[in-house]
Coordinates of C-alpha atoms in Angstrom, one line a residue:
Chain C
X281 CA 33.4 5.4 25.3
X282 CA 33.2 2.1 26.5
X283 CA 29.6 2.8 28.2
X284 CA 28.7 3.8 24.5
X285 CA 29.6 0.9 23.3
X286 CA 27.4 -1.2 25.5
X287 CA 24.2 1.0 24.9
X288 CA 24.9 0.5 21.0
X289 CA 25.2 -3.2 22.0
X290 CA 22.2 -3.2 24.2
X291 CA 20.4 -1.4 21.2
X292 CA 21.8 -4.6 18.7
X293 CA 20.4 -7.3 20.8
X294 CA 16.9 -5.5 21.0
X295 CA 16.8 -5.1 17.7
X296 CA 17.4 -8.8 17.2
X297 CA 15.3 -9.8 19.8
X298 CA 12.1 -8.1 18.7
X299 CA 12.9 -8.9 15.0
X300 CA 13.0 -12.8 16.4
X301 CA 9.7 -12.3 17.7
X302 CA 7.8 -10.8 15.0
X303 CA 9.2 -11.9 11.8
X304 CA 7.3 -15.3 12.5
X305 CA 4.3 -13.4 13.0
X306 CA 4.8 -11.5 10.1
X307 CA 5.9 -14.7 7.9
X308 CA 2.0 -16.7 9.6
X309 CA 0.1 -13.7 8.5
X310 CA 1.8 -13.7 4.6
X311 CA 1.1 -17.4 4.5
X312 CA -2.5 -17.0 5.1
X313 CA -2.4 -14.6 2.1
X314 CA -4.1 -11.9 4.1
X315 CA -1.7 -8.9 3.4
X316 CA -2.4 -7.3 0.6
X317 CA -6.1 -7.3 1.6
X318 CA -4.9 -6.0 5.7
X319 CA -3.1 -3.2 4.1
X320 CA -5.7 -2.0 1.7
X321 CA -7.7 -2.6 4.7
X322 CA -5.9 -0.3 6.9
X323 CA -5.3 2.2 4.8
X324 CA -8.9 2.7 3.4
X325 CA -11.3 0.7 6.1
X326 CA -14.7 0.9 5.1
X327 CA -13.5 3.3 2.3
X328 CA -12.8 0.1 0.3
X329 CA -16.5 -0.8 -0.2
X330 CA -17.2 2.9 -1.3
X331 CA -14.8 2.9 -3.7
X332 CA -15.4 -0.5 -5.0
X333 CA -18.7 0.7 -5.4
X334 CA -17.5 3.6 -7.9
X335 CA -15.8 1.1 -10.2
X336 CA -18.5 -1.0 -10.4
X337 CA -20.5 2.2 -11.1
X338 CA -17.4 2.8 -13.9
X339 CA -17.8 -0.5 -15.1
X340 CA -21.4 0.1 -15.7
X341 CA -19.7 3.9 -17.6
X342 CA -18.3 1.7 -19.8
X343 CA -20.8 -0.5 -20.8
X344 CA -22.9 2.0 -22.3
X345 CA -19.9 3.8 -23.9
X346 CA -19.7 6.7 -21.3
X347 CA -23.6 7.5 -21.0
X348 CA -23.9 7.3 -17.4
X349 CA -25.9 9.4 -14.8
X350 CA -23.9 11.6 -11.6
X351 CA -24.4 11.0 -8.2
X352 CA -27.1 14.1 -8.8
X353 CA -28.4 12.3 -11.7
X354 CA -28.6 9.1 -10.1
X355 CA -30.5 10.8 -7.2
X356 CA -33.3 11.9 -8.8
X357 CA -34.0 9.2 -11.4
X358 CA -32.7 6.0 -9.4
X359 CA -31.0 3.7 -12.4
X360 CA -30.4 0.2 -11.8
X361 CA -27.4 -0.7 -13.0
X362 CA -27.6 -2.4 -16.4
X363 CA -24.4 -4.5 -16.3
X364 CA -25.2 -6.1 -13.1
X365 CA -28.7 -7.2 -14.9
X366 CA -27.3 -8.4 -18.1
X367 CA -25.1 -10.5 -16.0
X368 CA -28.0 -12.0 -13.5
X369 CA -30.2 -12.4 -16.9
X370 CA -32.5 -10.1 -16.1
X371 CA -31.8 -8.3 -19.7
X372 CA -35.6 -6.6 -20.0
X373 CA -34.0 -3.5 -19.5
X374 CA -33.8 -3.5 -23.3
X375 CA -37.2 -2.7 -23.6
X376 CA -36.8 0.9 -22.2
X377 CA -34.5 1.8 -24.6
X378 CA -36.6 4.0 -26.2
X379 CA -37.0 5.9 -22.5
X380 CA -33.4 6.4 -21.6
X381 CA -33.0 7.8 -25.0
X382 CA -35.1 10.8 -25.0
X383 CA -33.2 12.7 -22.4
X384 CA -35.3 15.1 -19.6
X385 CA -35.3 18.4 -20.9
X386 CA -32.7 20.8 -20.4
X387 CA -33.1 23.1 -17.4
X388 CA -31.5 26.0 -19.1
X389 CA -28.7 26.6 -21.6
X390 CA -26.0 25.6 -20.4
X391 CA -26.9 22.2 -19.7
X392 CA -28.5 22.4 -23.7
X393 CA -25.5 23.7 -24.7
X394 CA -23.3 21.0 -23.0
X395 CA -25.1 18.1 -24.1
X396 CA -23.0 18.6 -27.2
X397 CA -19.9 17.8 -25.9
X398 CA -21.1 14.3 -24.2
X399 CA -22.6 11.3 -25.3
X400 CA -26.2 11.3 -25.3
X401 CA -27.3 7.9 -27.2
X402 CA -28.1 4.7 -25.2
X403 CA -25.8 1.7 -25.7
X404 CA -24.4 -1.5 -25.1
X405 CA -20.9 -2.6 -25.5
X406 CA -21.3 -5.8 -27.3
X407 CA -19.2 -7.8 -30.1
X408 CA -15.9 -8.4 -27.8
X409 CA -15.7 -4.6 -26.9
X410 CA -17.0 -5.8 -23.4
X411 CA -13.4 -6.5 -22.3
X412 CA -13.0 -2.6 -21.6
X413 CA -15.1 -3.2 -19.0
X414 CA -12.8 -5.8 -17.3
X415 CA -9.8 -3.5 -15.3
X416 CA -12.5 -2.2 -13.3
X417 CA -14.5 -4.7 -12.3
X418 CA -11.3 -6.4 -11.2
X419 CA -9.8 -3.1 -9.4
X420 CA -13.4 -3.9 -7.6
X421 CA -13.2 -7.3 -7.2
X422 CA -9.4 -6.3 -5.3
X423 CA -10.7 -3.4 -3.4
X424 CA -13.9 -5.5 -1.9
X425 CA -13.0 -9.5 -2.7
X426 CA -16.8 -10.1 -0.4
X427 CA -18.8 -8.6 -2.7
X428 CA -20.3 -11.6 -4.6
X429 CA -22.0 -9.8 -7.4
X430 CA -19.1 -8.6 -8.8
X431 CA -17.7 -11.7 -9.1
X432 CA -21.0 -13.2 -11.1
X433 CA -20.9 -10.2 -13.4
X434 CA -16.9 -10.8 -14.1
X435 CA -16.8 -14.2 -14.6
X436 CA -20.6 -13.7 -17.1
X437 CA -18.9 -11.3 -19.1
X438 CA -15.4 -13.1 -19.2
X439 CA -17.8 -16.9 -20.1
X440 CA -20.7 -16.1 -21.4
X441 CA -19.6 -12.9 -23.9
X442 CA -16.0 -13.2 -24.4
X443 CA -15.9 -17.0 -24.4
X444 CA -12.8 -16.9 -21.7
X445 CA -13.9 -19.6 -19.8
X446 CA -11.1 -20.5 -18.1
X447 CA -10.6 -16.7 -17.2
X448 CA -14.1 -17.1 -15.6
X449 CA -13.5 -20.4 -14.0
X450 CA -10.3 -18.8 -12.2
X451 CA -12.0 -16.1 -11.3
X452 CA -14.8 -17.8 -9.6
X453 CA -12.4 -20.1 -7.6
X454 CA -11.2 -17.1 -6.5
X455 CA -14.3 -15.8 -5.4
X456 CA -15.0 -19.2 -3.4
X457 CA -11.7 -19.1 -1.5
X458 CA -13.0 -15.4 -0.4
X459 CA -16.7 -16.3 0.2
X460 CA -16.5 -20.2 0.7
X461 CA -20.2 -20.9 1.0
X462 CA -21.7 -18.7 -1.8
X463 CA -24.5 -21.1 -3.2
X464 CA -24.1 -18.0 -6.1
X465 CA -20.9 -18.6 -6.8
X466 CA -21.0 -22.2 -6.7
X467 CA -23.9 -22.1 -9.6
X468 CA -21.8 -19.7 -11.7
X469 CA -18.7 -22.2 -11.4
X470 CA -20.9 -25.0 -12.5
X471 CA -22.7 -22.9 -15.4
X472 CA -19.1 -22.4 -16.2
X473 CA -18.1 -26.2 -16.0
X474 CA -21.0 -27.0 -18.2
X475 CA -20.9 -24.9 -20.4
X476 CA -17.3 -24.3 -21.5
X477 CA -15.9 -28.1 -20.7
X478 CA -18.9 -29.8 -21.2
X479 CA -17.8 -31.7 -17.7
X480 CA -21.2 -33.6 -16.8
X481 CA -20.1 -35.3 -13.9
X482 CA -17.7 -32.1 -12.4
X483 CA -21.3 -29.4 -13.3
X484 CA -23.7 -32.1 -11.4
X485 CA -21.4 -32.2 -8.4
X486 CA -21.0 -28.5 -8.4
X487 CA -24.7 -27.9 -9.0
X488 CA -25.3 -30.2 -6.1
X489 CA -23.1 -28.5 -3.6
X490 CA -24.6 -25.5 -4.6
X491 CA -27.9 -26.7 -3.7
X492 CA -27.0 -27.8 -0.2
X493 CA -25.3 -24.4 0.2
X494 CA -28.7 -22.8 -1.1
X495 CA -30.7 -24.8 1.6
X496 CA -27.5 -23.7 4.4
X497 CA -27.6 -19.9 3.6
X498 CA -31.3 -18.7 1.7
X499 CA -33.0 -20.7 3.8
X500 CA -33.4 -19.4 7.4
X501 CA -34.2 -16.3 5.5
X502 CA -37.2 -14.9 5.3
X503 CA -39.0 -15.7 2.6
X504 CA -40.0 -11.8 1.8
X505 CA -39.1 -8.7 3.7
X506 CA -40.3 -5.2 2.8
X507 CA -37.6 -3.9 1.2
X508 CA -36.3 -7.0 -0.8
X509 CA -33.1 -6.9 0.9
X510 CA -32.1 -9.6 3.2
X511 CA -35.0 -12.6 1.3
X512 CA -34.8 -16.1 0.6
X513 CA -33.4 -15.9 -3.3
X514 CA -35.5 -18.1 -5.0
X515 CA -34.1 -17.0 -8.4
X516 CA -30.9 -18.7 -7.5
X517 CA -32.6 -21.9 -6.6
X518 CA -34.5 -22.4 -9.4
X519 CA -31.4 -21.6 -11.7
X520 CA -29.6 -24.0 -9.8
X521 CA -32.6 -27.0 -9.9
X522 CA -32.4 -25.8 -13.9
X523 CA -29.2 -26.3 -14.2
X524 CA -29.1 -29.9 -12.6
X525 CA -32.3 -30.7 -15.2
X526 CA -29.9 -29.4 -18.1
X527 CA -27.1 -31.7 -16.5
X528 CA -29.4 -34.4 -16.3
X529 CA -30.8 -33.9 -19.4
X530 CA -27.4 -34.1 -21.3
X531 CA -26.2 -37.2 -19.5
X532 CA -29.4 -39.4 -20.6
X533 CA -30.9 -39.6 -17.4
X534 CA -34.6 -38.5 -17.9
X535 CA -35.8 -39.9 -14.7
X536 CA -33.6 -37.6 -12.6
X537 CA -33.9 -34.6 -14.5
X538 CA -38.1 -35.6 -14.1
X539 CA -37.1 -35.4 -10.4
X540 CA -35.5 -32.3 -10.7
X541 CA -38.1 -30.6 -12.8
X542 CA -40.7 -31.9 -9.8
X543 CA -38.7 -29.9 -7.4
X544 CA -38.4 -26.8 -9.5
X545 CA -42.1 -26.8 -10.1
X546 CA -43.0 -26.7 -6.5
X547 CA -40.2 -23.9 -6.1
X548 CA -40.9 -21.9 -9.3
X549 CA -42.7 -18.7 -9.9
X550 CA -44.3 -19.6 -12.8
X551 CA -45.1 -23.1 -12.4
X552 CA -47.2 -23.7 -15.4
X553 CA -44.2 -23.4 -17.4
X554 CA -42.5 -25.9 -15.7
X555 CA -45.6 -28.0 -15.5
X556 CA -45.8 -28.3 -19.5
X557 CA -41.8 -29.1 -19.5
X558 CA -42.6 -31.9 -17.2
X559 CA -45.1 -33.3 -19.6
X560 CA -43.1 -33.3 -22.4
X561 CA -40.6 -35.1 -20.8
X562 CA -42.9 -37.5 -19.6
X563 CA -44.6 -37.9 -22.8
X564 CA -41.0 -38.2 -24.1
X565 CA -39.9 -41.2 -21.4
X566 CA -43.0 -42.6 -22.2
X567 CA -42.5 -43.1 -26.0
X568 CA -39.2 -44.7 -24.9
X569 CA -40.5 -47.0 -22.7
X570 CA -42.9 -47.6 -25.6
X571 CA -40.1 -48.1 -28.0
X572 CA -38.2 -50.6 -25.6
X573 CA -41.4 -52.5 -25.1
Chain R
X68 CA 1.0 44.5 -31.1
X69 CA 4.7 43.7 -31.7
X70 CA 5.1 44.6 -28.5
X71 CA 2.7 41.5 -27.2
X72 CA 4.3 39.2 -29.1
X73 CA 7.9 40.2 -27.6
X74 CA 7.1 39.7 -24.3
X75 CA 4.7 36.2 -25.2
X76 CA 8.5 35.0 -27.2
X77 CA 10.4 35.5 -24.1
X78 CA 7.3 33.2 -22.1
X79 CA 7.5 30.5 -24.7
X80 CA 11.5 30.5 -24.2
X81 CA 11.5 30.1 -20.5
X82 CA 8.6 27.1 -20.7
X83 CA 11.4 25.2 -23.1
X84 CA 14.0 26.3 -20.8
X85 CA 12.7 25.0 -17.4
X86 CA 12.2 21.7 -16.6
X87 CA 8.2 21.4 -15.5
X88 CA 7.3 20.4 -19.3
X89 CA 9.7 17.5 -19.7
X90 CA 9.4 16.1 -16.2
X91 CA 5.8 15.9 -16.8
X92 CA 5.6 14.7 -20.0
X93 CA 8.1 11.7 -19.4
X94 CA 6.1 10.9 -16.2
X95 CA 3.1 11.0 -18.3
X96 CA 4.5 8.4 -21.1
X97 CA 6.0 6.6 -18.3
X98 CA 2.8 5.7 -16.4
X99 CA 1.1 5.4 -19.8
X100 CA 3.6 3.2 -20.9
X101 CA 3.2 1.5 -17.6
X102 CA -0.8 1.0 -17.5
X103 CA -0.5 -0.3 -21.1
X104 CA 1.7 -2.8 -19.8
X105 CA -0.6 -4.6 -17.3
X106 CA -3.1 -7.1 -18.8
X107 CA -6.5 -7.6 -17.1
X108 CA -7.4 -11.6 -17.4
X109 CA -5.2 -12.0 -20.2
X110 CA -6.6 -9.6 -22.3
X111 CA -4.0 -7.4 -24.3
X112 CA -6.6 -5.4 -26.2
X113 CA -7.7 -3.2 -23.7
X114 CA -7.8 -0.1 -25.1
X115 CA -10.3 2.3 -23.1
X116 CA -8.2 2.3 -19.5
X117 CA -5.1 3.2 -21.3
X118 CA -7.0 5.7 -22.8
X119 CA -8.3 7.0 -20.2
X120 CA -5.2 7.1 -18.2
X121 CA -3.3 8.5 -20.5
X122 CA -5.8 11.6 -20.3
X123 CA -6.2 12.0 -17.0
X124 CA -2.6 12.7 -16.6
X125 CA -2.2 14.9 -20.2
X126 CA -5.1 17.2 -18.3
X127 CA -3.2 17.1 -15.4
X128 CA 0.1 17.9 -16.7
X129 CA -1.4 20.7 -18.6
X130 CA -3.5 22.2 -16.2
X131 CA 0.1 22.5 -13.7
X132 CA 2.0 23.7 -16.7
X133 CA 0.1 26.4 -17.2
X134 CA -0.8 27.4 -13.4
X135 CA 2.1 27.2 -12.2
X136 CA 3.8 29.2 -15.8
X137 CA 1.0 31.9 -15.5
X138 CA 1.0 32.5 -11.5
X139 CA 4.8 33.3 -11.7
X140 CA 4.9 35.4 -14.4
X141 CA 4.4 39.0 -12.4
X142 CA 5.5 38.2 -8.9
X143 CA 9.1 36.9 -10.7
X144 CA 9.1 40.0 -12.7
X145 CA 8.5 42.1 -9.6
X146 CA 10.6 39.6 -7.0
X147 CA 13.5 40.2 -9.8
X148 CA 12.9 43.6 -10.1
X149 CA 13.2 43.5 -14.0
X150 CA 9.1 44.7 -14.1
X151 CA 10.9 48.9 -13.9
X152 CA 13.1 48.1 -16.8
X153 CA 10.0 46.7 -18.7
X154 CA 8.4 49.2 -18.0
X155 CA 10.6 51.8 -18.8
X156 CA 10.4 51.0 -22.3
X157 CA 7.3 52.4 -24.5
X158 CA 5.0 49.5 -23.6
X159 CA 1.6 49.9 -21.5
X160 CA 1.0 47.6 -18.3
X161 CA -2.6 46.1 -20.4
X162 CA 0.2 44.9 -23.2
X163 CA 2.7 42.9 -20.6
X164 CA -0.4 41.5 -18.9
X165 CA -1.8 40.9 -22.1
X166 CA 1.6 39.6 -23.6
X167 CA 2.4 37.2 -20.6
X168 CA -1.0 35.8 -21.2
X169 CA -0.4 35.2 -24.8
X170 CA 3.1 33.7 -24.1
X171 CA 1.5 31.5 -21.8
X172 CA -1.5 30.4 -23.2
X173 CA 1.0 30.0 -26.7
X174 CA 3.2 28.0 -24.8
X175 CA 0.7 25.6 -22.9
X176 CA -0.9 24.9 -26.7
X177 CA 2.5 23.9 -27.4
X178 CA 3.2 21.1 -24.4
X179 CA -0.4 20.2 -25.3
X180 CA 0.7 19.3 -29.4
X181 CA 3.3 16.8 -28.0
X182 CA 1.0 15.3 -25.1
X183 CA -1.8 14.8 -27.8
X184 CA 0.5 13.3 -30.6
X185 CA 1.9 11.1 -27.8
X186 CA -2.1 10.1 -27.1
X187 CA -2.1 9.5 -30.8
X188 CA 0.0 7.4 -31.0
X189 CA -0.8 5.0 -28.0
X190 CA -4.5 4.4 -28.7
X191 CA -3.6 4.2 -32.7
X192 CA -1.0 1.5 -31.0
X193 CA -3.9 -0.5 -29.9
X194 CA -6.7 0.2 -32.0
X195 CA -5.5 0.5 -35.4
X196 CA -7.7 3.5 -36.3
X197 CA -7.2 7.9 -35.8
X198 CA -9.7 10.0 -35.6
X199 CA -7.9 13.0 -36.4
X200 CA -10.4 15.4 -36.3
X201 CA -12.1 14.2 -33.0
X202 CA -8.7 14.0 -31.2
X203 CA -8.2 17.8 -33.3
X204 CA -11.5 18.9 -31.4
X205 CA -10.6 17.7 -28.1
X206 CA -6.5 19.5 -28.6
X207 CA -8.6 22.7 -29.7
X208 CA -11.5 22.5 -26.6
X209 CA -8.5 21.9 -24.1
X210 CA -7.0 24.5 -25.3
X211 CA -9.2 27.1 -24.9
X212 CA -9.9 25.9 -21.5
X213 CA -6.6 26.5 -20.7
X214 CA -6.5 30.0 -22.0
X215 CA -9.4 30.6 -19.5
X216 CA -7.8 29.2 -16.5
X217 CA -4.7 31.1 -17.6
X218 CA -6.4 34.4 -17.8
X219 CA -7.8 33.5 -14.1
X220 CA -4.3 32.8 -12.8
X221 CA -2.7 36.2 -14.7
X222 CA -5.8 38.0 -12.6
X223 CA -5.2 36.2 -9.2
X224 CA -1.3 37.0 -9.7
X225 CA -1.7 40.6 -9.9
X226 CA -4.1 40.6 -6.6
X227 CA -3.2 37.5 -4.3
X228 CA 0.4 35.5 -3.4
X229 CA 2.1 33.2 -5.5
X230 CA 1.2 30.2 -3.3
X231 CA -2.4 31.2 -2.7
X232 CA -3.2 32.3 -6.3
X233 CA -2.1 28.2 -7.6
X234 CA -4.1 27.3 -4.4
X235 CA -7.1 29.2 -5.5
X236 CA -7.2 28.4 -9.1
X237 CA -6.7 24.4 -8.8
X238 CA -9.6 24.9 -6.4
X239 CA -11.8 26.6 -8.6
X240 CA -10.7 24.8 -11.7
X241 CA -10.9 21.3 -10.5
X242 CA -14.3 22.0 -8.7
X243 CA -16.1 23.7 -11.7
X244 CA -14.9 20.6 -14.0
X245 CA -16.1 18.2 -11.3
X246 CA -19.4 20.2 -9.7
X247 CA -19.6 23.3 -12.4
X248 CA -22.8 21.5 -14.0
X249 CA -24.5 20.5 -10.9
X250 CA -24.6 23.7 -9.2
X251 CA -28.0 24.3 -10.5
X252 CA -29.5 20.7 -9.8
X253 CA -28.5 21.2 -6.6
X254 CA -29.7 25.0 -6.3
X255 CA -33.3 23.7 -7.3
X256 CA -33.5 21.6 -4.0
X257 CA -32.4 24.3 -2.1
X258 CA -34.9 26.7 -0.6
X259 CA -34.0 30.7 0.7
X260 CA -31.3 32.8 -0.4
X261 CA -28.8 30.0 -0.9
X262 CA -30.5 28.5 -3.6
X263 CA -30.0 31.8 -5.1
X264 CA -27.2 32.7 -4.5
X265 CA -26.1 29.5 -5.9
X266 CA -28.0 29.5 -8.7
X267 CA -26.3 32.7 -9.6
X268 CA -22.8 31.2 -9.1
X269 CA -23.8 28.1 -11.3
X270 CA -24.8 31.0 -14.0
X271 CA -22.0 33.3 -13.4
X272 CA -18.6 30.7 -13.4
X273 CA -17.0 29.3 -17.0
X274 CA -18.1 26.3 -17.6
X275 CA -15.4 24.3 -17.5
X276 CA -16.9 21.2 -18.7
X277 CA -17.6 22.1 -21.8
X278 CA -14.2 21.7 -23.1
X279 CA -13.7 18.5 -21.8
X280 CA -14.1 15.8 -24.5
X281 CA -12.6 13.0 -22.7
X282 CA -15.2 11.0 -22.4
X283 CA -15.8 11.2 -26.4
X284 CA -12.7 10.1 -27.6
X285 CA -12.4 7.6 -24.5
X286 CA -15.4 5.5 -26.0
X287 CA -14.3 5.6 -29.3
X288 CA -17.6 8.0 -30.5
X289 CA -15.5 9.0 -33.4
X290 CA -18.3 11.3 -35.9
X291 CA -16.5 14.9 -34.5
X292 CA -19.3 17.5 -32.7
X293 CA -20.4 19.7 -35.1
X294 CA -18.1 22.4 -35.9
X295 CA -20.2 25.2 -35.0
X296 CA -20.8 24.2 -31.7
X297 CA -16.5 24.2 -31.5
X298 CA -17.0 27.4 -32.7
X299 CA -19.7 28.7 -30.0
X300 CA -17.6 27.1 -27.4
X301 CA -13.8 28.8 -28.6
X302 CA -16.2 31.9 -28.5
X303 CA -17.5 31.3 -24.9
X304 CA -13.6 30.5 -23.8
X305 CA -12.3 34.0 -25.5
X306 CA -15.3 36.2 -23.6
X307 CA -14.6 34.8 -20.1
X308 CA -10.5 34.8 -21.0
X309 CA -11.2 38.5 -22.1
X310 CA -13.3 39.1 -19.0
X311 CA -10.5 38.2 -16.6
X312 CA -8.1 39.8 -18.5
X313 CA -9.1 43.2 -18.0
X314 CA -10.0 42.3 -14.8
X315 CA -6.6 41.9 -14.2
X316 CA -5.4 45.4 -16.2
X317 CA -7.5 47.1 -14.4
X318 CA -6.0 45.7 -10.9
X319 CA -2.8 45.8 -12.1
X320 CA -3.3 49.6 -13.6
X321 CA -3.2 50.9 -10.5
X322 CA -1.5 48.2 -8.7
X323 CA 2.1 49.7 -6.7
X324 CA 5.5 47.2 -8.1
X325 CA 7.4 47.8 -4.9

């Protein structure tokens, strides 16, 4: 009885003991606000990305009211994925409309006889019905927090279509605090400043920080590989350089934004476009000039 | 046909005796109740999720009810030994089989009323409109997939085990909904006999899918399908329901009860 009684005792302290030594570990590893994220990451590993990759895909479902391609579908007509592109402003998609309606013909009846019972018209959501989109484009954002483009197409659809700015702004701090040096998410936060706040001073610094972070990260890329993938994004530098001309532009100061417009032009892919912005400026700071004269 | 509709009454009564309907349908209002709940950025008109949610699990719930009803309905009768006192009154083997589907299939169009009106009246909750005959179509399609995979269970419960037969059915179910439309994409970049042989599967199984209007009433694409293809489609559901039907009478013609 009384040997018992030590084991049990024995048992107590080592159960104190090890619960000494790990609850500090445990409490270090809450504080860095890494648990949620280490226990979706052991209990799905890379499983995460796949299936953050099937809501975005859902996402996209929803966007066009439930028209979307399979896996099989997908396979032999590769679709890009028309959310995505609305968000990053790439909205020419539009123009194929016409294509994505007529459907492929049926291979036999069945398939004929199914397309009854699905929805076979192209569409957007639009008008405030893009909000259905939002649950899964966040479970996505949760189940793969470094996957930047889901971020940008969140926080465009939360700003930019349902006016929730500060939905957007949170989201994109978010974002930052999981990918710190995104020069992508650091132009969306700015777009974001601008646009809903109106914040000159907090969009230029933002929009400046992005640029440093464009010139950290894009530039020791290669400037084009074969399959796209992996390239110097020149896109996002020239948004960024546009955005610090509007910034510029809406603060007075013509000179800088001139500046500005200089460096985009060199950057730009279609420089003639930029070129005849520049001269209207110029012509424009030169009638001011006149005027002070 | 008195004689079918006796032995359906006495399905219908057990279903709203046991428990499985109730249990399912609270978890399904619960976790519907609970999705509506949660609010994506701040948003509380979400409707879509809900929506969808809320099918998922009325599909679910439905497609357990009536496995799990229709794969016991022989094997308890023979396990209890009350099949020889059936039996021994003036009624043929075809009309129990035949009444135990009906009771069944009756039954599962019942729990599906209730899980429908409860649909009903979350998204009408939330988006201040009902499309009754759209969300009449979808009741109607489900429906008479059920009655198929009922007939399919009836037939694997007169030839396999309990367990095996609610295996075999969720299998086949679940993968012809998912894969059932496929088949034939997938047969054409196959090459040799198992593009075939595929091919002939793809053209042979029900087609599931083609009761399943989720995706309709999900996205709010509220002008109804056009009645007559409801009508070719009920008609497609009651040839493959009859074809696994006497599949099962003739299996369970000669089929020895002890």
């Amino acid at each position: 009885m009384r040997r018992a009684r030590l084991a049990l005792l024995l048992l107590l302290v080592i159960c104190f003991t090890l619960a000494v030594c790990l609850q500090p570990r445990l409490a270090a590893r809450d504080a860095a606000g890494q648990d949620s994220e280490n226990t979706l990451a052991l209990l799905l590993g890379d499983g995460r990305q796949m299936m953050a990759d099937r809501l975005l895909g859902k996402a996209d479902a929803y966007f066009h009211s439930g028209k979307y391609p399979s896996i099989f579908e997908q396979n032999a007509a590769p679709e890009e994925n028309h959310m995505a592109a609305a968000a990053s402003g790439h909205e020419d998609h539009d123009e194929d409309h016409d294509e994505h309606e007529a459907l492929p013909p049926a291979h036999d009846w069945i398939e004929a006889f199914g397309r009854h019972f699905i929805p076979t018209k192209h569409v957007h959501l639009e008008g405030g019905n893009e909000r259905e989109m939002l649950p899964w484009l966040r479970l996505s954002i949760e189940l793969d927090p470094k996957e930047i483009q889901t971020y940008l197409t969140t926080a465009y659809f939360l700003g930019d279509r349902l006016g929730k700015w500060d939905e957007a702004e949170q989201l994109l701090r978010e974002g930052l605090k999981a990918n710190p040096n995104s020069p992508n998410l650091l132009n969306a936060l700015a777009h974001a400043e601008f646009e809903s706040r109106h914040d000159l001073a907090r969009a230029r610094n933002i929009w400046s920080i992005a640029l440093h972070r464009w010139h950290d990260v894009e530039e020791p890329k290669p400037e084009k590989t074969e399959t796209g993938e992996g390239q110097r994004n020149m896109f996002l530098l020239e948004e960024i350089l546009g955005g610090l001309v509007k910034v510029e532009l809406a603060a007075g100061h013509l000179d800088k934004a001139l500046e500005y417009m200089k460096i985009l032009k060199a950057n730009a892919a279609h420089p003639e476009g930029v070129q005849r912005q520049i001269d209207a400026l110029q012509a424009k700071i030169n009638a001011g000039a006149g005027q002070t004269k | 046909m008195s004689k079918i509709f006796a032995v359906a009454g006495v399905v219908i009564r057990e279903l709203y005796r046991r428990k499985d309907f109730y249990v399912l349908f609270i978890l399904t209002v619960l976790i519907t109740l609970l999705m509506a709940s949660v609010h994506f950025f701040h948003d509380d008109r979400i409707v879509r999720f809900v929506k969808e949610m809320c099918l998922i699990l009325i599909w679910l719930s439905a497609l357990v009810i009536a496995v799990t009803t229709a794969a016991r309905q022989i094997p308890m009768e023979r396990e209890n030994r009350t099949i020889f006192p059936l039996l021994a009154k003036p009624i043929a083997r075809w009309q129990v089989l035949l009444g135990k589907y009906l009771g069944c299939w009756l039954a599962s169009g019942a729990a599906l009323v209730v899980f429908y009106v409860f649909f009903a009246a979350v998204s009408a909750s939330r988006e201040h409109s009902l499309p009754l005959a759209s969300y009449f179509q979808a009741l109607w399609l489900h429906w008479q997939m059920l009655g198929i995979v009922i007939a399919l269970t009836i037939l694997g419960s007169v030839a396999l085990s309990p367990a095996a037969n609610v295996t075999i059915v969720f299998i086949i179910s679940l993968g012809i909904l998912f894969m059932g439309k496929y088949l034939n994409m997938v047969a054409q970049r196959m090459t040799g006999p198992s593009g075939t042989l595929l091919s002939a599967l793809y053209f042979a199984i029900p087609h599931l899918e083609f009761f399943d209007v989720r995706i309709l009433i999900i996205h709010g694409w509220t002008t109804p399908i056009p009645w007559a293809d409801v009508l070719l489609a009920t008609i497609y559901g009651f040839a493959y329901s009859a074809f696994f039907l006497a599949a099962a009478c003739l299996v369970f013609r000669r089929k020895a009860l002890n």
